[in-house]
Amino acid sequence: MDAIYAAHIVTSDAVGLGGAEIIVMTSEDDGSSGNPPIASYALPDGDSPAGVLAANGWRSTGNGESEVEPGYTIVEVEPVEWERIVKHVTFAKAQADTEAARQELAWRAALQGAMLAGGSATRLAAAAGISRERVYQIRDGRR
């Protein structure tokens, strides 16, 4: 069976849901840990959700539209330009990978600094959720 996709459209009229955006995810539950978002697109004021979806390789199927609350609608969509969709999610993945690497370096630097300042390996290990041995490895720049 082919996947069914749903676009969760949050406009600037929504209260307490963050910024205006469209999040596309599968709408079927395959028993895994939920349905992770496939793609997220900004929804600038004045742009139509259908236009943003079309510009990014999706179109509404005309089935299954429902308003969850004012400013938040779910619309069934289908992919029409897989290459465009894959290019978008590849770029988003590269950004996330870069941010994860930056966070890893910051985490290591903080642990090294704390140890060099005389911090307790036991307390730092507990705070970081790692073993004391791992704290010493990070302090010494090993692995």
mmCIF file of C-alpha atoms in Angstrom, residues 20-136:
data_model
loop_
_atom_site.group_PDB
_atom_site.id
_atom_site.type_symbol
_atom_site.label_atom_id
_atom_site.label_comp_id
_atom_site.label_asym_id
_atom_site.label_seq_id
_atom_site.Cartn_x
_atom_site.Cartn_y
_atom_site.Cartn_z
ATOM 1 C CA ALA A 20 3.534 29.757 10.413
ATOM 2 C CA GLU A 21 4.693 26.604 8.657
ATOM 3 C CA ILE A 22 3.642 23.490 6.812
ATOM 4 C CA ILE A 23 4.806 20.112 8.087
ATOM 5 C CA VAL A 24 4.311 17.107 5.812
ATOM 6 C CA MET A 25 4.229 13.640 7.375
ATOM 7 C CA THR A 26 2.798 10.243 6.650
ATOM 8 C CA SER A 27 -0.697 9.972 8.016
ATOM 9 C CA GLU A 28 -0.666 6.222 8.556
ATOM 10 C CA ASP A 29 0.632 4.639 11.755
ATOM 11 C CA ASP A 30 2.880 1.718 10.881
ATOM 12 C CA GLY A 31 3.521 0.735 14.490
ATOM 13 C CA SER A 32 6.816 2.584 14.723
ATOM 14 C CA SER A 33 7.447 5.446 17.109
ATOM 15 C CA GLY A 34 4.898 7.783 15.564
ATOM 16 C CA ASN A 35 5.037 9.450 12.211
ATOM 17 C CA PRO A 36 8.080 11.675 12.007
ATOM 18 C CA PRO A 37 7.852 14.773 9.850
ATOM 19 C CA ILE A 38 9.140 14.290 6.330
ATOM 20 C CA ALA A 39 9.545 17.957 5.479
ATOM 21 C CA SER A 40 8.880 21.358 6.984
ATOM 22 C CA TYR A 41 8.331 24.505 4.955
ATOM 23 C CA ALA A 42 8.049 28.121 6.103
ATOM 24 C CA LEU A 43 4.695 29.746 5.361
ATOM 25 C CA PRO A 44 5.365 33.457 4.867
ATOM 26 C CA ASP A 45 2.470 35.871 5.399
ATOM 27 C CA GLY A 46 0.625 36.347 2.137
ATOM 28 C CA ASP A 47 1.690 33.018 0.625
ATOM 29 C CA SER A 48 -0.979 30.390 0.104
ATOM 30 C CA PRO A 49 -0.387 26.949 1.598
ATOM 31 C CA ALA A 50 -1.240 25.382 -1.776
ATOM 32 C CA GLY A 51 1.379 27.569 -3.455
ATOM 33 C CA VAL A 52 4.081 26.671 -0.923
ATOM 34 C CA LEU A 53 3.247 22.982 -1.267
ATOM 35 C CA ALA A 54 3.286 23.172 -5.079
ATOM 36 C CA ALA A 55 6.623 25.014 -5.077
ATOM 37 C CA ASN A 56 8.060 22.161 -3.018
ATOM 38 C CA GLY A 57 6.760 19.201 -5.007
ATOM 39 C CA TRP A 58 3.396 18.451 -3.323
ATOM 40 C CA ARG A 59 -0.257 18.885 -4.262
ATOM 41 C CA SER A 60 -3.480 18.505 -2.346
ATOM 42 C CA THR A 61 -5.494 15.416 -3.200
ATOM 43 C CA GLY A 62 -8.750 17.120 -2.294
ATOM 44 C CA ASN A 63 -9.433 14.362 0.232
ATOM 45 C CA GLY A 64 -9.415 14.436 3.994
ATOM 46 C CA GLU A 65 -9.128 18.140 4.851
ATOM 47 C CA SER A 66 -9.895 18.937 8.474
ATOM 48 C CA GLU A 67 -9.535 21.991 10.663
ATOM 49 C CA VAL A 68 -8.022 21.023 14.007
ATOM 50 C CA GLU A 69 -8.403 24.503 15.443
ATOM 51 C CA PRO A 70 -8.383 28.030 14.051
ATOM 52 C CA GLY A 71 -5.175 28.453 12.090
ATOM 53 C CA TYR A 72 -4.330 24.730 12.068
ATOM 54 C CA THR A 73 -5.569 22.543 9.222
ATOM 55 C CA ILE A 74 -4.577 19.075 8.047
ATOM 56 C CA VAL A 75 -4.795 18.373 4.321
ATOM 57 C CA GLU A 76 -4.073 15.130 2.490
ATOM 58 C CA VAL A 77 -1.317 15.672 -0.084
ATOM 59 C CA GLU A 78 0.597 13.616 -2.606
ATOM 60 C CA PRO A 79 4.125 13.945 -3.947
ATOM 61 C CA VAL A 80 4.366 15.116 -7.550
ATOM 62 C CA GLU A 81 8.081 16.004 -7.747
ATOM 63 C CA TRP A 82 10.107 13.502 -5.733
ATOM 64 C CA GLU A 83 13.438 15.021 -6.791
ATOM 65 C CA ARG A 84 12.439 18.407 -5.359
ATOM 66 C CA ILE A 85 11.242 16.787 -2.131
ATOM 67 C CA VAL A 86 14.414 14.716 -1.779
ATOM 68 C CA LYS A 87 16.575 17.776 -2.469
ATOM 69 C CA HIS A 88 14.764 19.690 0.299
ATOM 70 C CA VAL A 89 15.047 16.934 2.910
ATOM 71 C CA THR A 90 18.691 16.300 1.953
ATOM 72 C CA PHE A 91 19.481 19.977 2.583
ATOM 73 C CA ALA A 92 17.587 19.871 5.899
ATOM 74 C CA LYS A 93 19.508 16.730 6.907
ATOM 75 C CA ALA A 94 22.839 18.382 6.068
ATOM 76 C CA GLN A 95 21.892 21.367 8.239
ATOM 77 C CA ALA A 96 20.892 19.068 11.109
ATOM 78 C CA ASP A 97 24.117 17.060 10.773
ATOM 79 C CA THR A 98 26.159 20.280 10.883
ATOM 80 C CA GLU A 99 24.294 21.463 13.977
ATOM 81 C CA ALA A 100 24.718 18.064 15.668
ATOM 82 C CA ALA A 101 28.472 18.188 15.024
ATOM 83 C CA ARG A 102 28.619 21.721 16.436
ATOM 84 C CA GLN A 103 26.706 20.627 19.538
ATOM 85 C CA GLU A 104 29.051 17.642 19.989
ATOM 86 C CA LEU A 105 32.081 19.957 19.942
ATOM 87 C CA ALA A 106 30.437 22.356 22.406
ATOM 88 C CA TRP A 107 29.538 19.465 24.723
ATOM 89 C CA ARG A 108 33.087 18.114 24.659
ATOM 90 C CA ALA A 109 34.552 21.592 25.240
ATOM 91 C CA ALA A 110 32.266 22.144 28.224
ATOM 92 C CA LEU A 111 33.218 18.800 29.772
ATOM 93 C CA GLN A 112 36.926 19.392 29.161
ATOM 94 C CA GLY A 113 36.693 22.878 30.645
ATOM 95 C CA ALA A 114 34.804 21.641 33.677
ATOM 96 C CA MET A 115 37.346 18.889 34.321
ATOM 97 C CA LEU A 116 40.319 21.202 33.827
ATOM 98 C CA ALA A 117 38.718 23.647 36.286
ATOM 99 C CA GLY A 118 38.673 20.899 38.915
ATOM 100 C CA GLY A 119 35.162 19.572 38.431
ATOM 101 C CA SER A 120 34.190 16.216 39.883
ATOM 102 C CA ALA A 121 34.259 13.449 37.280
ATOM 103 C CA THR A 122 31.467 11.640 39.128
ATOM 104 C CA ARG A 123 29.178 14.673 39.224
ATOM 105 C CA LEU A 124 29.965 15.661 35.629
ATOM 106 C CA ALA A 125 29.332 12.104 34.443
ATOM 107 C CA ALA A 126 25.931 12.136 36.155
ATOM 108 C CA ALA A 127 25.113 15.540 34.664
ATOM 109 C CA ALA A 128 26.112 14.396 31.159
ATOM 110 C CA GLY A 129 24.565 10.946 31.423
ATOM 111 C CA ILE A 130 27.843 9.180 30.704
ATOM 112 C CA SER A 131 30.378 7.115 32.670
ATOM 113 C CA ARG A 132 33.245 8.581 34.679
ATOM 114 C CA GLU A 133 35.615 6.784 32.312
ATOM 115 C CA ARG A 134 34.056 8.582 29.361
ATOM 116 C CA VAL A 135 34.509 11.924 31.139
ATOM 117 C CA TYR A 136 38.232 11.210 31.491
#
